[in-house]
Coordinates of N, CA, C and O in Angstrom, one line a residue:
M1 N 0.8 -1.2 0.0 CA 0.0 0.0 0.0 C 0.9 1.2 0.0 O 1.9 1.3 0.7
T2 N 0.4 2.2 -0.7 CA 1.2 3.5 -0.8 C 0.5 4.5 0.0 O -0.7 4.4 0.4
T3 N 1.2 5.6 0.3 CA 0.6 6.7 1.1 C -0.4 7.5 0.3 O -1.2 8.2 0.9
A4 N -0.5 7.3 -1.0 CA -1.4 8.0 -1.9 C -2.8 7.4 -1.8 O -3.7 7.9 -2.3
E5 N -2.9 6.2 -1.2 CA -4.2 5.5 -1.2 C -5.2 6.2 -0.3 O -4.8 6.7 0.8
P6 N -6.4 6.3 -0.7 CA -7.4 7.1 0.1 C -7.7 6.3 1.4 O -7.5 5.1 1.6
A7 N -8.2 7.1 2.4 CA -8.5 6.5 3.7 C -9.6 5.4 3.6 O -9.6 4.5 4.4
S8 N -10.5 5.6 2.6 CA -11.6 4.6 2.5 C -11.0 3.2 2.2 O -11.6 2.2 2.6
Y9 N -9.9 3.2 1.4 CA -9.3 1.9 1.1 C -8.9 1.2 2.4 O -9.3 0.0 2.6
H10 N -8.3 1.9 3.4 CA -7.9 1.3 4.6 C -9.2 0.9 5.5 O -9.2 -0.1 6.1
D11 N -10.2 1.8 5.4 CA -11.4 1.5 6.1 C -12.1 0.3 5.6 O -12.5 -0.6 6.3
D12 N -12.2 0.2 4.2 CA -12.8 -1.0 3.6 C -12.0 -2.3 3.9 O -12.6 -3.3 4.1
A13 N -10.7 -2.2 3.8 CA -9.9 -3.3 4.1 C -10.1 -3.8 5.5 O -10.2 -5.0 5.8
A14 N -10.2 -2.9 6.5 CA -10.4 -3.2 7.9 C -11.8 -3.9 8.1 O -11.9 -4.9 8.8
L15 N -12.8 -3.3 7.4 CA -14.1 -3.9 7.5 C -14.1 -5.3 6.9 O -14.7 -6.2 7.4
L16 N -13.5 -5.5 5.7 CA -13.4 -6.8 5.1 C -12.8 -7.8 5.9 O -13.2 -9.0 6.1
V17 N -11.7 -7.5 6.6 CA -11.0 -8.4 7.5 C -11.9 -8.8 8.7 O -11.9 -9.9 9.1
A18 N -12.7 -7.8 9.2 CA -13.5 -8.0 10.4 C -14.8 -8.7 10.1 O -15.4 -9.3 11.0
L19 N -15.3 -8.6 8.9 CA -16.7 -9.0 8.7 C -17.1 -10.4 9.0 O -18.2 -10.7 9.3
P20 N -16.2 -11.4 8.9 CA -16.6 -12.8 9.3 C -17.1 -12.9 10.7 O -17.9 -13.7 11.1
R21 N -16.5 -12.0 11.6 CA -16.9 -12.1 13.0 C -17.7 -10.9 13.5 O -18.0 -10.9 14.7
D22 N -17.9 -9.9 12.7 CA -18.5 -8.7 13.2 C -19.7 -8.3 12.2 O -19.5 -7.9 11.1
L23 N -20.9 -8.4 12.8 CA -22.1 -8.1 12.0 C -22.1 -6.7 11.6 O -22.5 -6.4 10.4
A24 N -21.7 -5.8 12.5 CA -21.7 -4.4 12.1 C -20.8 -4.1 11.0 O -21.1 -3.3 10.1
A25 N -19.6 -4.8 11.0 CA -18.6 -4.6 9.9 C -19.2 -5.1 8.6 O -19.1 -4.5 7.5
F26 N -20.0 -6.2 8.6 CA -20.6 -6.8 7.4 C -21.6 -5.8 6.9 O -21.7 -5.5 5.7
E27 N -22.5 -5.2 7.8 CA -23.5 -4.3 7.3 C -22.9 -3.1 6.7 O -23.3 -2.6 5.7
A28 N -21.8 -2.5 7.3 CA -21.2 -1.3 6.8 C -20.5 -1.6 5.4 O -20.6 -0.8 4.5
F29 N -19.9 -2.8 5.3 CA -19.2 -3.2 4.1 C -20.3 -3.4 3.0 O -20.1 -2.9 1.8
Y30 N -21.4 -4.0 3.3 CA -22.5 -4.3 2.4 C -23.0 -2.9 1.9 O -23.2 -2.8 0.7
R31 N -23.3 -2.0 2.7 CA -23.8 -0.7 2.3 C -22.8 0.0 1.4 O -23.2 0.7 0.4
R32 N -21.5 -0.1 1.6 CA -20.5 0.5 0.8 C -20.4 -0.1 -0.6 O -20.1 0.5 -1.6
Y33 N -20.6 -1.4 -0.7 CA -20.3 -2.1 -1.9 C -21.6 -2.7 -2.7 O -21.4 -3.1 -3.8
V34 N -22.7 -2.6 -2.1 CA -23.9 -3.3 -2.8 C -24.2 -2.6 -4.1 O -24.5 -3.3 -5.1
R35 N -24.0 -1.3 -4.3 CA -24.3 -0.7 -5.6 C -23.3 -1.1 -6.6 O -23.6 -1.3 -7.8
R36 N -22.0 -1.1 -6.1 CA -20.9 -1.5 -7.1 C -21.1 -2.9 -7.6 O -20.9 -3.2 -8.7
V37 N -21.4 -3.8 -6.6 CA -21.6 -5.2 -7.0 C -22.9 -5.3 -7.9 O -22.8 -6.1 -8.9
T38 N -23.9 -4.6 -7.6 CA -25.1 -4.6 -8.5 C -24.8 -4.1 -9.9 O -25.2 -4.8 -10.9
A39 N -24.1 -3.0 -10.0 CA -23.7 -2.5 -11.3 C -22.9 -3.6 -12.1 O -23.0 -3.8 -13.3
F40 N -21.9 -4.2 -11.4 CA -21.1 -5.2 -12.0 C -21.9 -6.4 -12.4 O -21.8 -6.9 -13.6
A41 N -22.9 -6.8 -11.6 CA -23.7 -8.0 -12.0 C -24.6 -7.6 -13.2 O -24.8 -8.4 -14.1
A42 N -25.1 -6.4 -13.2 CA -26.0 -5.9 -14.3 C -25.3 -6.0 -15.6 O -25.9 -6.2 -16.6
S43 N -24.0 -5.7 -15.6 CA -23.2 -5.8 -16.8 C -23.0 -7.2 -17.3 O -22.5 -7.4 -18.5
R44 N -23.3 -8.2 -16.5 CA -23.0 -9.6 -16.9 C -24.3 -10.5 -16.9 O -24.2 -11.6 -17.2
C45 N -25.4 -9.9 -16.5 CA -26.6 -10.7 -16.4 C -27.7 -10.2 -17.4 O -27.6 -9.0 -17.8
S46 N -28.6 -11.1 -17.8 CA -29.6 -10.7 -18.8 C -30.9 -10.3 -18.2 O -31.8 -9.9 -18.9
C47 N -31.1 -10.5 -16.9 CA -32.4 -10.1 -16.2 C -32.2 -9.7 -14.8 O -31.2 -10.0 -14.2
A48 N -33.2 -9.0 -14.3 CA -33.1 -8.5 -12.9 C -33.0 -9.6 -11.9 O -32.2 -9.5 -10.9
A49 N -33.7 -10.7 -12.1 CA -33.6 -11.8 -11.2 C -32.2 -12.4 -11.1 O -31.7 -12.7 -10.0
D50 N -31.5 -12.5 -12.2 CA -30.1 -13.0 -12.2 C -29.2 -12.0 -11.5 O -28.3 -12.4 -10.7
V51 N -29.4 -10.7 -11.7 CA -28.6 -9.7 -11.0 C -28.8 -9.8 -9.5 O -27.8 -9.9 -8.7
A52 N -30.0 -10.0 -9.0 CA -30.3 -10.1 -7.6 C -29.7 -11.4 -7.1 O -29.1 -11.4 -6.0
D53 N -29.7 -12.5 -7.8 CA -29.0 -13.7 -7.4 C -27.5 -13.5 -7.2 O -26.9 -14.0 -6.3
V54 N -26.9 -12.9 -8.2 CA -25.5 -12.7 -8.2 C -25.1 -11.8 -7.0 O -24.1 -12.1 -6.3
V55 N -25.8 -10.8 -6.8 CA -25.5 -9.9 -5.7 C -25.6 -10.6 -4.3 O -24.7 -10.6 -3.5
A56 N -26.8 -11.3 -4.1 CA -27.0 -12.1 -2.9 C -25.9 -13.1 -2.7 O -25.3 -13.2 -1.6
Q57 N -25.6 -13.9 -3.7 CA -24.6 -15.0 -3.6 C -23.2 -14.4 -3.4 O -22.4 -15.0 -2.7
T58 N -22.9 -13.2 -4.0 CA -21.6 -12.6 -3.8 C -21.4 -12.3 -2.3 O -20.3 -12.6 -1.7
F59 N -22.3 -11.7 -1.6 CA -22.2 -11.4 -0.2 C -22.2 -12.6 0.7 O -21.5 -12.6 1.7
V60 N -22.9 -13.6 0.3 CA -22.9 -14.9 1.1 C -21.5 -15.5 1.0 O -20.9 -15.9 2.0
R61 N -21.0 -15.6 -0.2 CA -19.6 -16.1 -0.4 C -18.6 -15.3 0.3 O -17.6 -15.8 0.7
L62 N -18.8 -14.0 0.3 CA -17.8 -13.1 0.9 C -17.6 -13.4 2.4 O -16.5 -13.2 2.9
L63 N -18.6 -13.9 3.0 CA -18.5 -14.2 4.5 C -17.4 -15.2 4.7 O -16.6 -15.1 5.7
S64 N -17.3 -16.2 3.9 CA -16.3 -17.3 4.1 C -15.0 -16.8 3.4 O -13.9 -17.1 3.9
A65 N -15.1 -16.1 2.3 CA -13.9 -15.7 1.5 C -13.1 -14.7 2.3 O -11.9 -14.6 2.1
A66 N -13.8 -13.9 3.1 CA -13.1 -12.8 3.8 C -12.0 -13.3 4.7 O -11.0 -12.6 5.0
E67 N -12.1 -14.5 5.2 CA -11.0 -15.1 6.0 C -9.7 -15.2 5.3 O -8.7 -15.3 5.9
R68 N -9.8 -15.3 3.9 CA -8.6 -15.5 3.1 C -8.1 -14.2 2.6 O -7.1 -14.1 1.9
Y69 N -8.8 -13.1 2.9 CA -8.4 -11.8 2.3 C -7.2 -11.3 3.0 O -7.0 -11.3 4.2
D70 N -6.2 -10.8 2.1 CA -5.0 -10.2 2.5 C -4.9 -8.8 2.0 O -4.7 -8.6 0.8
P71 N -5.0 -7.8 2.9 CA -5.0 -6.4 2.4 C -3.7 -6.0 1.6 O -3.7 -5.1 0.8
D72 N -2.6 -6.7 1.9 CA -1.3 -6.4 1.3 C -1.3 -7.0 -0.2 O -0.4 -6.6 -0.9
R73 N -2.2 -7.9 -0.5 CA -2.2 -8.5 -1.9 C -3.2 -7.9 -2.8 O -3.1 -8.0 -4.0
A74 N -4.3 -7.4 -2.2 CA -5.4 -6.9 -3.1 C -6.2 -5.9 -2.4 O -6.4 -5.9 -1.2
A75 N -6.7 -4.9 -3.2 CA -7.6 -3.9 -2.6 C -9.0 -4.6 -2.4 O -9.3 -5.6 -3.1
P76 N -9.8 -4.1 -1.6 CA -11.1 -4.7 -1.3 C -12.0 -4.8 -2.6 O -12.6 -5.8 -2.8
A77 N -12.1 -3.7 -3.4 CA -13.0 -3.7 -4.5 C -12.7 -4.9 -5.5 O -13.6 -5.6 -5.9
P78 N -11.4 -5.0 -6.0 CA -11.1 -6.2 -6.9 C -11.4 -7.5 -6.2 O -11.8 -8.5 -6.9
F79 N -11.2 -7.6 -4.9 CA -11.4 -8.9 -4.2 C -12.9 -9.2 -4.3 O -13.3 -10.3 -4.7
V80 N -13.8 -8.2 -4.0 CA -15.2 -8.5 -3.9 C -15.7 -8.7 -5.4 O -16.5 -9.6 -5.6
L81 N -15.3 -7.9 -6.3 CA -15.7 -8.1 -7.7 C -15.2 -9.4 -8.3 O -15.9 -9.9 -9.2
G82 N -14.1 -9.9 -7.8 CA -13.6 -11.2 -8.3 C -14.6 -12.3 -7.8 O -14.9 -13.2 -8.6
I83 N -15.1 -12.1 -6.6 CA -16.1 -13.1 -6.1 C -17.4 -13.0 -7.0 O -17.9 -14.0 -7.4
A84 N -17.8 -11.7 -7.2 CA -19.0 -11.5 -8.1 C -18.8 -12.1 -9.5 O -19.8 -12.7 -10.0
A85 N -17.6 -12.0 -10.0 CA -17.4 -12.6 -11.3 C -17.5 -14.1 -11.3 O -18.1 -14.7 -12.2
N86 N -17.0 -14.7 -10.2 CA -17.1 -16.2 -10.1 C -18.6 -16.6 -10.0 O -19.0 -17.6 -10.5
V87 N -19.3 -15.8 -9.2 CA -20.7 -16.1 -9.0 C -21.5 -16.0 -10.3 O -22.3 -16.9 -10.7
A88 N -21.2 -15.0 -11.1 CA -21.9 -14.8 -12.4 C -21.5 -15.9 -13.3 O -22.4 -16.4 -14.1
R89 N -20.2 -16.3 -13.3 CA -19.8 -17.4 -14.2 C -20.5 -18.7 -13.8 O -20.9 -19.5 -14.7
D90 N -20.6 -19.0 -12.5 CA -21.3 -20.2 -12.1 C -22.8 -20.2 -12.5 O -23.3 -21.2 -12.9
L91 N -23.4 -19.0 -12.4 CA -24.8 -18.8 -12.8 C -25.0 -19.1 -14.3 O -25.8 -19.9 -14.7
H92 N -24.1 -18.6 -15.1 CA -24.1 -18.8 -16.6 C -23.9 -20.3 -16.9 O -24.6 -20.9 -17.8
R93 N -23.0 -21.0 -16.2 CA -22.7 -22.4 -16.4 C -24.0 -23.2 -16.1 O -24.4 -24.1 -16.8
R94 N -24.6 -22.9 -14.9 CA -25.8 -23.6 -14.5 C -26.9 -23.4 -15.5 O -27.6 -24.3 -15.9
Q95 N -27.1 -22.1 -16.0 CA -28.1 -21.9 -17.0 C -27.9 -22.6 -18.3 O -28.8 -23.1 -18.9
A96 N -26.6 -22.7 -18.7 CA -26.2 -23.4 -19.9 C -26.6 -24.9 -19.8 O -27.1 -25.5 -20.7
R97 N -26.3 -25.5 -18.6 CA -26.6 -26.9 -18.3 C -28.1 -27.1 -18.4 O -28.6 -28.0 -19.0
D98 N -28.8 -26.1 -17.8 CA -30.3 -26.2 -17.8 C -30.8 -26.1 -19.2 O -31.8 -26.9 -19.6
R99 N -30.3 -25.2 -20.0 CA -30.7 -25.1 -21.4 C -30.4 -26.4 -22.2 O -31.3 -26.8 -23.0
T100 N -29.3 -26.9 -22.0 CA -28.9 -28.2 -22.7 C -29.8 -29.3 -22.3 O -30.3 -30.0 -23.2
L101 N -30.1 -29.4 -21.1 CA -31.1 -30.5 -20.6 C -32.4 -30.2 -21.2 O -33.1 -31.2 -21.7
A102 N -32.9 -29.0 -21.2 CA -34.2 -28.7 -21.7 C -34.3 -29.0 -23.2 O -35.2 -29.6 -23.7
A103 N -33.2 -28.7 -23.9 CA -33.1 -29.0 -25.4 C -33.2 -30.5 -25.6 O -33.8 -31.0 -26.6
R104 N -32.5 -31.2 -24.8 CA -32.5 -32.7 -24.9 C -33.9 -33.3 -24.7 O -34.4 -34.1 -25.5
L105 N -34.6 -32.7 -23.7 CA -35.9 -33.2 -23.4 C -36.9 -32.8 -24.5 O -37.8 -33.6 -24.9
V106 N -36.8 -31.6 -24.9 CA -37.7 -31.1 -26.0 C -37.4 -31.9 -27.3 O -38.3 -32.2 -28.1
G107 N -36.2 -32.2 -27.5 CA -35.8 -32.8 -28.8 C -36.2 -34.3 -28.9 O -36.1 -34.9 -29.9
R108 N -36.6 -34.9 -27.8 CA -37.1 -36.3 -27.8 C -38.3 -36.4 -28.6 O -39.2 -35.6 -28.6
E109 N -38.5 -37.5 -29.3 CA -39.7 -37.8 -30.1 C -40.8 -38.0 -29.2 O -40.7 -38.5 -28.1
L110 N -42.0 -37.7 -29.7 CA -43.2 -38.0 -28.9 C -43.4 -39.5 -28.9 O -42.8 -40.3 -29.7
L111 N -44.2 -40.0 -27.9 CA -44.4 -41.4 -27.8 C -45.1 -41.9 -29.1 O -46.0 -41.3 -29.6
D112 N -44.6 -43.1 -29.6 CA -45.3 -43.7 -30.8 C -46.5 -44.5 -30.3 O -46.8 -44.6 -29.1
A113 N -47.2 -45.0 -31.3 CA -48.5 -45.7 -31.0 C -48.3 -46.9 -30.1 O -49.1 -47.1 -29.1
D114 N -47.2 -47.6 -30.3 CA -47.0 -48.8 -29.5 C -46.7 -48.4 -28.0 O -47.2 -49.1 -27.1
E115 N -45.9 -47.3 -27.8 CA -45.6 -46.9 -26.5 C -46.9 -46.4 -25.8 O -47.1 -46.7 -24.6
C116 N -47.7 -45.7 -26.5 CA -49.0 -45.2 -25.9 C -49.9 -46.4 -25.5 O -50.5 -46.4 -24.5
D117 N -50.0 -47.4 -26.4 CA -50.7 -48.6 -26.1 C -50.2 -49.3 -24.9 O -51.0 -49.7 -24.0
R118 N -48.9 -49.4 -24.8 CA -48.3 -50.1 -23.7 C -48.6 -49.3 -22.4 O -48.9 -49.9 -21.4
I119 N -48.5 -48.0 -22.4 CA -48.7 -47.2 -21.2 C -50.2 -47.3 -20.8 O -50.5 -47.5 -19.6
N120 N -51.1 -47.2 -21.8 CA -52.5 -47.3 -21.5 C -52.9 -48.7 -20.9 O -53.6 -48.8 -20.0
A121 N -52.3 -49.7 -21.6 CA -52.6 -51.1 -21.1 C -52.0 -51.3 -19.7 O -52.7 -51.9 -18.9
A122 N -50.9 -50.8 -19.4 CA -50.3 -50.9 -18.1 C -51.1 -50.2 -17.0 O -51.3 -50.7 -15.9
I123 N -51.6 -49.0 -17.4 CA -52.4 -48.3 -16.4 C -53.7 -49.0 -16.1 O -54.1 -49.2 -15.0
D124 N -54.4 -49.4 -17.2 CA -55.6 -50.2 -17.0 C -55.4 -51.4 -16.2 O -56.2 -51.7 -15.3
A125 N -54.4 -52.2 -16.6 CA -54.2 -53.5 -16.0 C -53.8 -53.3 -14.5 O -54.2 -54.1 -13.6
A126 N -53.0 -52.3 -14.2 CA -52.5 -52.1 -12.9 C -53.7 -51.7 -12.0 O -53.9 -52.1 -10.9
R127 N -54.6 -50.8 -12.5 CA -55.8 -50.4 -11.8 C -56.7 -51.7 -11.5 O -57.2 -51.9 -10.4
A128 N -56.9 -52.5 -12.6 CA -57.7 -53.6 -12.4 C -57.1 -54.6 -11.4 O -57.8 -55.1 -10.6
A129 N -55.8 -54.8 -11.5 CA -55.2 -55.8 -10.6 C -55.2 -55.3 -9.2 O -55.4 -56.1 -8.3
A130 N -54.9 -54.0 -9.0 CA -54.9 -53.5 -7.6 C -56.3 -53.5 -7.0 O -56.5 -53.9 -5.8
A131 N -57.3 -53.1 -7.7 CA -58.6 -52.9 -7.2 C -59.4 -54.3 -7.1 O -60.2 -54.4 -6.2
L132 N -59.0 -55.3 -7.9 CA -59.7 -56.5 -7.9 C -58.9 -57.7 -7.6 O -59.0 -58.7 -8.3
D133 N -58.0 -57.6 -6.7 CA -57.1 -58.7 -6.4 C -57.8 -60.0 -6.1 O -57.5 -61.1 -6.6
G134 N -58.9 -59.9 -5.4 CA -59.7 -61.1 -5.1 C -60.4 -61.7 -6.3 O -60.6 -62.9 -6.5
E135 N -60.8 -60.8 -7.2 CA -61.5 -61.2 -8.4 C -60.6 -61.9 -9.4 O -61.1 -62.7 -10.2
L136 N -59.3 -61.7 -9.3 CA -58.4 -62.3 -10.2 C -58.3 -63.8 -10.1 O -58.0 -64.5 -11.1
A137 N -58.6 -64.3 -8.9 CA -58.6 -65.7 -8.7 C -59.6 -66.4 -9.6 O -59.4 -67.6 -9.9
A138 N -60.7 -65.8 -9.9 CA -61.7 -66.4 -10.7 C -61.4 -66.3 -12.2 O -62.1 -67.0 -13.0
I139 N -60.4 -65.6 -12.6 CA -60.0 -65.4 -14.0 C -59.2 -66.6 -14.4 O -58.3 -67.0 -13.6
P140 N -59.4 -67.2 -15.6 CA -58.5 -68.3 -16.0 C -57.0 -68.0 -15.9 O -56.6 -66.8 -16.2
T141 N -56.2 -68.9 -15.6 CA -54.8 -68.7 -15.4 C -54.1 -68.0 -16.6 O -53.3 -67.0 -16.3
G142 N -54.3 -68.4 -17.8 CA -53.7 -67.8 -18.9 C -54.0 -66.3 -19.1 O -53.1 -65.5 -19.3
E143 N -55.2 -65.9 -18.8 CA -55.7 -64.5 -18.9 C -55.0 -63.7 -17.7 O -54.6 -62.6 -17.9
R144 N -55.0 -64.4 -16.6 CA -54.5 -63.7 -15.4 C -53.0 -63.4 -15.6 O -52.5 -62.4 -15.2
Q145 N -52.3 -64.4 -16.2 CA -50.8 -64.2 -16.4 C -50.6 -63.0 -17.3 O -49.7 -62.2 -17.0
V146 N -51.3 -62.9 -18.4 CA -51.1 -61.8 -19.3 C -51.5 -60.5 -18.6 O -50.7 -59.5 -18.7
L147 N -52.6 -60.5 -17.9 CA -53.0 -59.3 -17.1 C -51.9 -58.8 -16.2 O -51.6 -57.6 -16.1
R148 N -51.3 -59.7 -15.4 CA -50.3 -59.4 -14.4 C -49.0 -58.8 -15.1 O -48.4 -57.9 -14.7
L149 N -48.6 -59.5 -16.2 CA -47.4 -59.0 -17.0 C -47.7 -57.6 -17.5 O -46.8 -56.7 -17.4
V150 N -48.8 -57.3 -18.1 CA -49.1 -56.0 -18.6 C -49.2 -55.0 -17.5 O -48.7 -53.9 -17.6
A151 N -49.8 -55.4 -16.3 CA -49.9 -54.5 -15.2 C -48.5 -54.2 -14.7 O -48.3 -53.1 -14.1
D152 N -47.5 -55.1 -14.9 CA -46.1 -54.8 -14.5 C -45.4 -54.0 -15.5 O -44.2 -53.7 -15.3
G153 N -46.0 -53.5 -16.6 CA -45.4 -52.7 -17.5 C -45.0 -53.3 -18.8 O -44.4 -52.6 -19.7
H154 N -45.2 -54.6 -19.0 CA -44.9 -55.2 -20.3 C -46.0 -54.8 -21.4 O -47.1 -54.6 -21.0
T155 N -45.6 -54.8 -22.6 CA -46.6 -54.7 -23.7 C -47.2 -56.0 -23.9 O -46.7 -57.1 -23.4
P156 N -48.4 -56.1 -24.5 CA -49.0 -57.4 -24.8 C -48.0 -58.3 -25.6 O -47.9 -59.5 -25.4
G157 N -47.2 -57.7 -26.5 CA -46.3 -58.5 -27.3 C -45.2 -59.0 -26.4 O -44.7 -60.2 -26.6
Q158 N -44.7 -58.2 -25.4 CA -43.7 -58.7 -24.5 C -44.2 -59.8 -23.6 O -43.5 -60.8 -23.3
A159 N -45.5 -59.6 -23.2 CA -46.1 -60.7 -22.4 C -46.2 -62.0 -23.2 O -46.0 -63.1 -22.6
A160 N -46.6 -61.8 -24.4 CA -46.7 -63.0 -25.3 C -45.4 -63.8 -25.4 O -45.3 -65.0 -25.2
R161 N -44.3 -63.0 -25.6 CA -42.9 -63.7 -25.6 C -42.6 -64.4 -24.3 O -42.1 -65.5 -24.3
R162 N -42.9 -63.7 -23.2 CA -42.6 -64.3 -21.9 C -43.4 -65.6 -21.6 O -42.9 -66.5 -21.0
L163 N -44.6 -65.6 -22.2 CA -45.5 -66.8 -21.9 C -45.4 -67.8 -23.1 O -46.0 -68.9 -23.0
G164 N -44.7 -67.5 -24.1 CA -44.5 -68.4 -25.2 C -45.8 -68.6 -26.1 O -46.1 -69.7 -26.6
I165 N -46.5 -67.5 -26.2 CA -47.7 -67.5 -27.0 C -47.6 -66.4 -28.1 O -46.7 -65.6 -28.0
S166 N -48.6 -66.4 -29.0 CA -48.5 -65.4 -30.0 C -49.0 -64.0 -29.5 O -49.8 -64.0 -28.5
P167 N -48.6 -62.9 -30.1 CA -49.1 -61.6 -29.7 C -50.6 -61.5 -29.8 O -51.3 -60.9 -28.9
T168 N -51.2 -62.1 -30.8 CA -52.7 -62.1 -30.9 C -53.3 -62.8 -29.8 O -54.3 -62.3 -29.2
A169 N -52.8 -64.0 -29.4 CA -53.3 -64.7 -28.2 C -53.2 -63.9 -27.0 O -54.1 -63.9 -26.1
A170 N -52.1 -63.2 -26.8 CA -51.9 -62.3 -25.6 C -52.9 -61.2 -25.5 O -53.5 -61.0 -24.5
R171 N -53.2 -60.6 -26.7 CA -54.2 -59.5 -26.7 C -55.6 -60.0 -26.5 O -56.4 -59.4 -25.8
T172 N -55.8 -61.2 -27.0 CA -57.1 -61.8 -26.8 C -57.3 -62.1 -25.3 O -58.4 -61.8 -24.8
R173 N -56.3 -62.7 -24.7 CA -56.4 -63.1 -23.3 C -56.6 -61.8 -22.4 O -57.4 -61.8 -21.5
L174 N -55.8 -60.8 -22.8 CA -55.9 -59.5 -22.0 C -57.3 -58.9 -22.2 O -57.9 -58.5 -21.2
S175 N -57.9 -58.9 -23.4 CA -59.2 -58.4 -23.6 C -60.2 -59.2 -22.8 O -61.2 -58.6 -22.2
R176 N -60.1 -60.5 -22.8 CA -61.1 -61.4 -22.1 C -61.0 -61.1 -20.6 O -62.0 -61.0 -19.9
A177 N -59.7 -61.0 -20.1 CA -59.5 -60.7 -18.7 C -60.2 -59.4 -18.3 O -60.9 -59.3 -17.2
R178 N -60.0 -58.4 -19.1 CA -60.6 -57.1 -18.8 C -62.2 -57.2 -18.8 O -62.8 -56.6 -18.0
R179 N -62.7 -57.9 -19.8 CA -64.1 -58.0 -19.9 C -64.7 -58.8 -18.7 O -65.7 -58.4 -18.1
R180 N -64.0 -59.8 -18.3 CA -64.4 -60.6 -17.1 C -64.4 -59.7 -15.9 O -65.4 -59.8 -15.1
I181 N -63.4 -58.9 -15.7 CA -63.3 -58.0 -14.6 C -64.4 -57.0 -14.6 O -65.1 -56.7 -13.6
R182 N -64.7 -56.4 -15.8 CA -65.8 -55.4 -15.9 C -67.1 -56.1 -15.5 O -67.9 -55.5 -14.8
I183 N -67.4 -57.3 -16.0 CA -68.6 -58.0 -15.8 C -68.7 -58.2 -14.3 O -69.8 -58.0 -13.7
R184 N -67.7 -58.8 -13.7 CA -67.7 -59.1 -12.2 C -67.9 -57.8 -11.4 O -68.6 -57.8 -10.4
T185 N -67.2 -56.7 -11.8 CA -67.4 -55.5 -11.1 C -68.8 -55.0 -11.2 O -69.4 -54.5 -10.3
A186 N -69.4 -55.0 -12.4 CA -70.7 -54.6 -12.6 C -71.7 -55.4 -11.8 O -72.6 -54.9 -11.2
D187 N -71.5 -56.7 -11.8 CA -72.3 -57.6 -11.0 C -72.2 -57.3 -9.5 O -73.2 -57.2 -8.8
T188 N -71.0 -57.0 -9.0 CA -70.8 -56.7 -7.6 C -71.5 -55.4 -7.3 O -72.2 -55.3 -6.3
H189 N -71.3 -54.3 -8.1 CA -72.0 -53.1 -7.9 C -73.5 -53.2 -8.0 O -74.2 -52.5 -7.2
G190 N -73.9 -54.0 -8.9 CA -75.4 -54.2 -9.1 C -76.0 -54.9 -7.9 O -77.0 -54.5 -7.4
D191 N -75.3 -55.9 -7.3 CA -75.8 -56.6 -6.1 C -75.8 -55.6 -5.0 O -76.8 -55.6 -4.2
R192 N -74.8 -54.7 -4.8 CA -74.8 -53.7 -3.8 C -76.0 -52.8 -3.9 O -76.6 -52.4 -2.9
G193 N -76.2 -52.4 -5.2 CA -77.3 -51.4 -5.4 C -78.6 -52.1 -5.1 O -79.5 -51.4 -4.5
A194 N -78.8 -53.4 -5.4 CA -80.1 -54.1 -5.1 C -80.3 -54.3 -3.6 O -81.4 -54.3 -3.1
A195 N -79.1 -54.4 -2.9 CA -79.2 -54.6 -1.4 C -79.7 -53.4 -0.7 O -80.1 -53.4 0.4
R196 N -79.4 -52.2 -1.3 CA -79.7 -51.0 -0.6 C -81.2 -50.8 -0.5 O -82.1 -50.7 -1.0

């Protein structure tokens, strides 16, 4: 440090050294530097929300970084703005990662017809299996096997391969199992309605 340096330099350096342990020093330092950090962030950010994030994170990081501050090596302003630059860089990297991820997700093809059929079949079969566990015992074994496989997320074609039957046979069994469950459910609800 030279004798030509202003008194505020020494005051700011003293505040910066003290701020990890002294709330009053942190408040005073914040008041002195918040506009400068805001202007710095505004020159590197594209929206007010990002500026606010950079400013807030800069002062949060400053609390731990101040322990490493050496007044003989750097003036307070470059030290603080160096932290702000790192925060802004981290923000831009995170945003770039988010944009890349969003682009990958948007770039994926929509579900094709087979995938839609598989999802719908799995949802229907899972609902039927969960709601009618007792009813399943009355369904013939072959139909029950297809229904359980589809409820576990297999397509009818995959269920057919697992069971060693044709895809047409698997779809037929699945359709019959669903129909039996609908009939049994309707009979059960009808009996309840009659009992009322």
